[in-house]
Amino acid sequence: MLRIFVFFFLVQTVIFSVSSPPVSISDDQRIQHASQTLNALQRLLDFFENDAKDINPDGVFCLRVAQGQLNALSQSLDSSTQLTDQKHIIQSFSTRIDRIVKKSIQQLVDTDSAYFKRFSRLISREFVVEYRPRKLNQTLIERNQEKDSFFDAELSDQCFSELLSQMNAPSCSISNLCWKKMTAQMTSSYRLTHQLLWLLIAQDVHCQNADLVSNRSYLEDFFCANIYEDANFNINNHICQDLFLEQLLLCSVIGYEEFLRSDWLGTILTWQDPQYNCFNNASEVSISSRHLLVEQIMAHECLSHKSGLAAGVLATYARYYLQ
Ligand SMILES: *[C@@H]1O[C@H](CO)[C@@H](O)[C@H](O)[C@H]1NC(C)=O
Ligand SMILES: *[C@@H]1O[C@H](CO)[C@@H](O)[C@H](O)[C@H]1NC(C)=O
Ligand SMILES: CC(=O)N[C@H]1CO[C@H](CO)[C@@H](O)[C@@H]1O
């Protein structure tokens, strides 16, 4: 309680000094939500810092996504006339993530070589995608149809590798198989989120493939309209917390702000372990294979991927409230 109060106090009066008095209740609420979010993120980073050696590549990747969001927020605060991050808290969180990730990468180099090597370029730096605030397009929702949730992890990894091997290359080729699988309709669950993730990774590695560039905006609209339906179902039925966090993270980092609902934030905050500050609930976990976005159990039954996703989600909410 004290801690929340202290942080809240800092956020309101020191870190984010508002140049003019808040004009509406909603400005006030925004600051309040942001302080709750940053407080939760700070505790989560405490957890990661204490157990950095046990974070798997998937958890590291999510922390890089969180870092990208924090860096973008920090830049926007630097040029803001309304809010000032006087103690550079946002930048210090980003620096902290960098330190945590470097520690865990040192460990991964030794213990997880093949899988780690495949994705080492992806997690060597912050993850950056364009944030463009936009609305969901309801007409793109595929209703009352049988969807395919089968997730072929090997194929998915292969298509991610295809992109990563062309990082910053002047031209970028995509195999027919990957294009077909990664843009297929009528999919759901992790299969669907990984189709979107593939698009985001393409952007992060600056893949300038013509088909991809001309269809990106439509595909993002299509994926996120359907992911929203899926996410809403999961949270309303109290199932699949990890999948829900992944759905929220991937669509919100590119600007589908309808995902950043304050009632959803409230629910997510209740999932954080009050003692260990991580995200756990191992009853949901199925550790099938070592492919991108798989789970690993850390100290105190904490979950690496789920806690990483939560870090990304909290950073994205903070950006949304403060930028
Ligand atoms: C929504 O998607 C439909 C179908 O692709 C398209 O015709 C329409 O222009 C889109 N609406 C918006 C607002 O983008
Ligand atoms: C753990 O996950 C299960 C299945 O998703 C869910 O029903 C349960 O409420 C969760 N428990 C907590 C404490 O969140
Ligand atoms: C391969 C593919 O689906 N390409 C489409 C990309 O978008 C253009 C224009 O929007 C379409 O004409 C292509 O068919």
Coordinates of C-alpha atoms and ligand atoms in Angstrom, one line a residue:
M1 CA 0.0 0.0 0.0
L2 CA 2.7 2.4 1.0
R3 CA 4.7 1.5 -2.1
I4 CA 1.7 2.2 -4.4
F5 CA 1.2 5.5 -2.6
V6 CA 4.8 6.5 -2.9
F7 CA 4.9 5.7 -6.6
F8 CA 1.6 7.3 -7.3
F9 CA 2.8 10.4 -5.5
L10 CA 6.0 10.4 -7.6
V11 CA 4.1 10.0 -10.8
Q12 CA 1.7 12.8 -10.1
T13 CA 3.9 15.4 -8.7
V14 CA 7.5 14.7 -9.5
I15 CA 7.9 12.5 -12.5
F16 CA 5.0 13.8 -14.6
S17 CA 4.5 17.3 -13.6
V18 CA 1.6 18.6 -15.6
S19 CA 2.2 22.1 -16.9
S20 CA -1.4 23.2 -16.6
P21 CA -3.9 21.8 -14.2
P22 CA -5.7 18.8 -15.6
V23 CA -8.7 20.1 -17.6
S24 CA -10.9 17.1 -17.2
I25 CA -11.5 14.1 -14.9
S26 CA -10.2 11.9 -17.7
D27 CA -6.7 13.5 -17.6
D28 CA -6.7 12.7 -13.9
Q29 CA -7.7 9.2 -14.5
R30 CA -5.1 8.7 -17.2
I31 CA -2.4 9.7 -14.8
Q32 CA -3.9 7.4 -12.1
H33 CA -4.0 4.4 -14.5
A34 CA -0.5 5.2 -15.7
S35 CA 0.8 5.2 -12.1
Q36 CA -0.8 1.9 -11.4
T37 CA 0.6 0.5 -14.5
L38 CA 4.1 1.8 -13.9
N39 CA 4.0 0.5 -10.3
A40 CA 3.1 -3.0 -11.5
L41 CA 5.8 -2.8 -14.2
Q42 CA 8.4 -1.7 -11.6
R43 CA 7.5 -4.8 -9.4
L44 CA 7.6 -7.1 -12.5
L45 CA 11.1 -5.8 -13.4
D46 CA 12.2 -6.4 -9.8
F47 CA 11.2 -10.0 -10.3
F48 CA 13.0 -10.4 -13.7
E49 CA 16.1 -8.7 -12.3
N50 CA 16.3 -11.3 -9.5
D51 CA 15.9 -14.3 -11.8
A52 CA 17.4 -13.0 -15.1
K53 CA 19.4 -16.3 -15.6
D54 CA 16.1 -18.3 -16.0
I55 CA 14.4 -16.1 -18.7
N56 CA 13.9 -18.0 -21.9
P57 CA 14.3 -16.4 -25.4
D58 CA 10.5 -15.9 -25.6
G59 CA 10.6 -13.9 -22.3
V60 CA 13.5 -11.9 -23.6
F61 CA 11.8 -11.1 -26.8
C62 CA 8.8 -9.8 -24.9
L63 CA 11.0 -7.6 -22.8
R64 CA 12.5 -6.2 -26.0
V65 CA 9.0 -5.3 -27.1
A66 CA 8.4 -3.6 -23.7
Q67 CA 11.7 -1.7 -24.1
G68 CA 10.6 -0.5 -27.6
Q69 CA 7.4 0.9 -26.1
L70 CA 9.2 2.6 -23.2
N71 CA 11.8 4.2 -25.5
A72 CA 9.0 5.5 -27.8
L73 CA 7.2 6.9 -24.7
S74 CA 10.4 8.5 -23.4
Q75 CA 10.9 10.3 -26.7
S76 CA 7.4 11.5 -26.8
L77 CA 7.7 12.9 -23.2
D78 CA 10.9 14.7 -24.2
S79 CA 9.0 16.7 -26.7
S80 CA 5.7 17.0 -24.7
T81 CA 4.7 20.4 -23.4
Q82 CA 2.2 18.9 -21.0
L83 CA 4.0 16.1 -19.1
T84 CA 7.5 16.0 -17.9
D85 CA 9.3 12.9 -16.7
Q86 CA 11.6 14.8 -14.4
K87 CA 13.3 11.8 -12.9
H88 CA 13.6 10.0 -16.2
I89 CA 11.7 7.0 -14.8
I90 CA 10.7 5.7 -18.2
Q91 CA 14.2 5.8 -19.5
S92 CA 15.5 4.1 -16.3
F93 CA 13.0 1.2 -16.9
S94 CA 14.3 0.8 -20.4
T95 CA 17.9 0.8 -19.2
R96 CA 16.9 -1.8 -16.6
I97 CA 15.4 -4.0 -19.2
D98 CA 18.6 -3.8 -21.2
R99 CA 20.6 -4.9 -18.2
I100 CA 18.3 -7.8 -17.5
V101 CA 18.3 -9.0 -21.1
K102 CA 22.1 -8.8 -21.3
K103 CA 22.4 -11.0 -18.2
S104 CA 19.9 -13.6 -19.5
I105 CA 21.5 -13.6 -23.0
Q106 CA 24.8 -14.5 -21.4
Q107 CA 23.2 -17.5 -19.9
L108 CA 21.3 -18.4 -23.1
V109 CA 24.5 -18.4 -25.2
D110 CA 25.6 -21.4 -23.2
T111 CA 22.5 -23.3 -22.5
D112 CA 20.0 -22.9 -25.4
S113 CA 22.3 -22.7 -28.4
A114 CA 20.3 -23.9 -31.5
Y115 CA 17.1 -22.3 -30.6
F116 CA 18.8 -19.2 -29.2
K117 CA 20.9 -18.8 -32.3
R118 CA 17.9 -18.8 -34.5
F119 CA 16.4 -15.8 -32.8
S120 CA 19.5 -14.1 -31.4
R121 CA 19.3 -11.2 -33.9
L122 CA 15.7 -10.6 -33.0
I123 CA 16.5 -10.2 -29.3
S124 CA 19.8 -8.3 -29.6
R125 CA 18.1 -4.9 -29.4
E126 CA 14.7 -3.2 -28.7
F127 CA 11.8 -4.3 -30.9
V128 CA 10.4 -1.4 -33.0
V129 CA 7.2 -1.2 -34.9
E130 CA 5.2 1.8 -36.1
Y131 CA 2.4 2.9 -33.7
R132 CA -0.5 4.3 -35.7
P133 CA -3.7 4.8 -33.7
R134 CA -6.6 3.3 -35.5
K135 CA -10.0 1.7 -35.1
L136 CA -11.0 -1.9 -35.5
N137 CA -12.9 -2.7 -38.7
Q138 CA -15.9 -4.8 -37.7
T139 CA -16.7 -5.8 -41.2
L140 CA -13.6 -7.9 -41.3
I141 CA -14.7 -10.3 -38.5
E142 CA -15.3 -13.8 -39.7
R143 CA -18.3 -15.0 -37.9
N144 CA -20.0 -18.4 -37.3
Q145 CA -17.3 -20.2 -39.2
E146 CA -15.1 -23.2 -38.3
K147 CA -11.7 -21.8 -37.6
D148 CA -8.3 -23.5 -37.7
S149 CA -6.3 -23.1 -34.5
F150 CA -3.7 -25.8 -35.3
F151 CA -0.4 -24.1 -34.7
D152 CA 2.5 -25.6 -36.7
A153 CA 5.4 -24.3 -34.6
E154 CA 8.1 -25.7 -36.9
L155 CA 6.7 -23.9 -39.9
S156 CA 6.1 -20.8 -37.9
D157 CA 9.8 -20.7 -36.8
Q158 CA 10.9 -21.4 -40.3
C159 CA 8.9 -18.4 -41.7
F160 CA 10.3 -16.2 -38.9
S161 CA 13.8 -17.3 -39.8
E162 CA 13.3 -16.5 -43.4
L163 CA 12.6 -12.9 -42.4
L164 CA 15.4 -12.7 -39.9
S165 CA 18.0 -14.0 -42.4
Q166 CA 17.2 -10.9 -44.6
M167 CA 17.5 -8.3 -41.8
N168 CA 18.1 -4.9 -43.4
A169 CA 18.7 -6.5 -46.8
P170 CA 18.0 -4.3 -49.8
S171 CA 15.3 -6.7 -51.1
C172 CA 13.3 -9.2 -49.2
S173 CA 11.9 -12.4 -50.6
I174 CA 9.1 -14.5 -49.0
S175 CA 8.5 -18.1 -50.0
N176 CA 5.1 -19.0 -51.4
L177 CA 4.5 -21.4 -48.5
C178 CA 5.2 -18.8 -45.9
W179 CA 3.1 -16.2 -47.6
K180 CA 0.2 -18.6 -47.9
K181 CA 0.4 -19.8 -44.3
M182 CA 1.0 -16.4 -42.8
T183 CA -1.8 -14.7 -44.6
A184 CA -4.4 -17.5 -44.4
Q185 CA -7.9 -16.6 -43.3
M186 CA -10.1 -18.6 -40.9
T187 CA -7.5 -19.1 -38.2
S188 CA -7.7 -18.5 -34.5
S189 CA -5.8 -18.7 -31.2
Y190 CA -1.9 -18.8 -31.3
R191 CA -2.0 -19.6 -35.0
L192 CA -3.7 -16.2 -35.6
T193 CA -1.5 -14.2 -33.2
H194 CA 1.6 -15.7 -34.9
Q195 CA 0.4 -14.6 -38.3
L196 CA 0.3 -11.0 -36.9
L197 CA 3.7 -11.5 -35.2
W198 CA 5.2 -12.5 -38.5
L199 CA 4.0 -9.2 -40.0
L200 CA 5.4 -7.3 -37.1
I201 CA 8.8 -9.0 -37.3
A202 CA 8.9 -8.2 -41.1
Q203 CA 8.5 -4.6 -40.2
D204 CA 11.1 -4.8 -37.4
V205 CA 13.7 -6.3 -39.8
H206 CA 12.7 -3.7 -42.5
C207 CA 11.5 -6.3 -45.0
Q208 CA 10.5 -4.3 -48.1
N209 CA 8.7 -7.1 -50.0
A210 CA 6.2 -5.4 -52.4
D211 CA 3.3 -7.8 -51.6
L212 CA 3.9 -7.4 -48.0
V213 CA 4.2 -3.6 -48.0
S214 CA 1.0 -3.2 -50.1
N215 CA -1.1 -5.6 -48.0
R216 CA 0.2 -4.9 -44.6
S217 CA -2.4 -2.4 -43.5
Y218 CA -5.3 -4.6 -44.7
L219 CA -3.8 -7.7 -43.1
E220 CA -3.3 -5.9 -39.8
D221 CA -6.9 -4.7 -39.8
F222 CA -8.1 -8.2 -40.7
F223 CA -6.0 -10.0 -38.0
C224 CA -6.8 -7.6 -35.2
A225 CA -10.5 -7.5 -35.9
N226 CA -10.5 -11.3 -35.4
I227 CA -8.0 -11.3 -32.6
Y228 CA -10.3 -8.9 -30.7
E229 CA -13.2 -11.3 -30.9
D230 CA -11.0 -14.1 -29.7
A231 CA -9.5 -12.0 -26.8
N232 CA -12.9 -10.9 -25.7
F233 CA -14.1 -14.5 -25.6
N234 CA -11.0 -15.5 -23.5
I235 CA -11.3 -12.9 -20.9
N236 CA -15.1 -13.2 -20.6
N237 CA -14.8 -16.9 -20.0
H238 CA -11.7 -16.6 -17.7
I239 CA -9.6 -18.8 -19.9
C240 CA -6.2 -18.7 -21.6
Q241 CA -4.6 -15.7 -19.8
D242 CA -1.3 -16.2 -21.7
L243 CA -3.0 -16.1 -25.1
F244 CA -5.1 -13.1 -24.0
L245 CA -1.9 -11.2 -23.1
E246 CA -0.4 -12.1 -26.4
Q247 CA -3.5 -10.9 -28.3
L248 CA -3.6 -7.6 -26.4
L249 CA 0.1 -7.0 -26.8
L250 CA 0.4 -7.6 -30.5
C251 CA -2.6 -5.5 -31.6
S252 CA -2.0 -2.7 -29.1
V253 CA 1.7 -2.1 -30.0
I254 CA 0.7 -1.1 -33.5
G255 CA -2.1 1.2 -32.4
Y256 CA -5.4 -0.7 -32.0
E257 CA -6.3 1.3 -28.9
E258 CA -9.6 -0.5 -28.4
F259 CA -7.5 -3.3 -26.9
L260 CA -6.2 -1.0 -24.2
R261 CA -9.4 -1.1 -22.1
S262 CA -9.1 0.1 -18.5
D263 CA -11.3 -2.8 -17.3
W264 CA -9.0 -5.3 -19.0
L265 CA -6.0 -3.5 -17.3
G266 CA -7.8 -4.0 -13.9
T267 CA -8.2 -7.7 -14.5
I268 CA -4.6 -8.1 -15.7
L269 CA -3.3 -6.4 -12.5
T270 CA -5.1 -9.0 -10.4
W271 CA -3.1 -11.8 -12.1
Q272 CA 0.2 -10.4 -10.8
D273 CA 1.5 -12.5 -7.9
P274 CA 1.3 -10.3 -4.8
Q275 CA 4.3 -12.0 -3.3
Y276 CA 6.7 -12.7 -6.2
N277 CA 5.5 -9.9 -8.5
C278 CA 5.5 -12.2 -11.5
F279 CA 2.7 -13.8 -13.6
N280 CA 2.2 -17.5 -12.9
N281 CA -0.8 -19.8 -12.9
A282 CA 1.0 -22.9 -14.2
S283 CA -2.3 -24.7 -14.4
E284 CA -2.6 -23.2 -17.9
V285 CA 0.8 -24.2 -19.2
S286 CA 1.6 -26.8 -21.8
I287 CA 5.2 -26.9 -22.6
S288 CA 5.3 -28.6 -25.9
S289 CA 8.5 -27.7 -27.7
R290 CA 11.2 -25.2 -27.9
H291 CA 9.8 -22.8 -30.4
L292 CA 9.4 -19.0 -30.4
L293 CA 6.8 -18.0 -27.8
V294 CA 6.9 -21.1 -25.6
E295 CA 6.8 -21.1 -21.9
Q296 CA 9.5 -21.8 -19.3
I297 CA 8.9 -22.1 -15.5
M298 CA 11.1 -19.8 -13.5
A299 CA 11.7 -19.4 -9.7
H300 CA 8.5 -19.6 -7.6
E301 CA 6.5 -21.2 -10.4
C302 CA 6.7 -17.9 -12.3
L303 CA 6.2 -18.1 -16.1
S304 CA 8.8 -16.5 -18.3
H305 CA 6.7 -16.0 -21.4
K306 CA 3.6 -14.9 -19.6
S307 CA 5.5 -12.5 -17.4
G308 CA 7.3 -11.1 -20.4
L309 CA 4.0 -10.6 -22.2
A310 CA 2.7 -8.8 -19.2
A311 CA 5.8 -6.5 -19.2
G312 CA 5.1 -5.6 -22.8
V313 CA 1.4 -5.0 -22.1
L314 CA 2.1 -2.8 -19.1
A315 CA 4.6 -0.7 -21.1
T316 CA 2.1 -0.3 -23.9
Y317 CA -0.6 0.8 -21.5
A318 CA 1.8 3.3 -20.0
R319 CA 2.6 4.7 -23.4
Y320 CA -1.0 5.0 -24.3
Y321 CA -1.9 6.9 -21.1
L322 CA 1.1 9.2 -21.1
Q323 CA 2.1 10.0 -24.6
Ligands
LIG1 C1 -13.4 -2.2 -43.6 O1 -13.2 -3.3 -44.4 C2 -13.9 -3.3 -45.6 C3 -13.7 -4.6 -46.3 O2 -12.3 -4.7 -46.6 C4 -13.6 -2.1 -46.5 O3 -14.4 -2.1 -47.6 C5 -13.8 -0.8 -45.7 O4 -13.4 0.3 -46.4 C6 -13.1 -0.9 -44.3 N1 -13.5 0.3 -43.5 C7 -12.6 1.1 -43.0 C8 -13.2 2.2 -42.2 O5 -11.4 1.0 -43.2
LIG2 C1 -5.6 -19.9 -13.7 O1 -6.0 -20.2 -15.0 C2 -7.2 -20.9 -15.1 C3 -7.5 -21.4 -16.5 O2 -7.2 -20.4 -17.5 C4 -8.4 -20.0 -14.6 O3 -9.6 -20.7 -14.7 C5 -8.1 -19.6 -13.2 O4 -9.0 -18.6 -12.8 C6 -6.7 -19.0 -13.1 N1 -6.4 -18.7 -11.7 C7 -6.0 -17.5 -11.3 C8 -5.6 -17.3 -9.9 O5 -5.9 -16.5 -12.1
LIG3 C1 -0.5 -11.7 -52.7 C2 -1.6 -10.8 -52.4 O1 -2.5 -11.1 -51.7 N1 -1.4 -9.6 -52.9 C3 -2.4 -8.6 -52.8 C4 -1.9 -7.4 -52.1 O2 -2.7 -6.2 -52.3 C5 -2.9 -5.9 -53.6 C6 -3.6 -4.5 -53.7 O3 -4.2 -4.2 -52.4 C7 -3.8 -7.0 -54.3 O4 -4.1 -6.7 -55.6 C8 -3.0 -8.3 -54.2 O5 -3.7 -9.3 -54.7

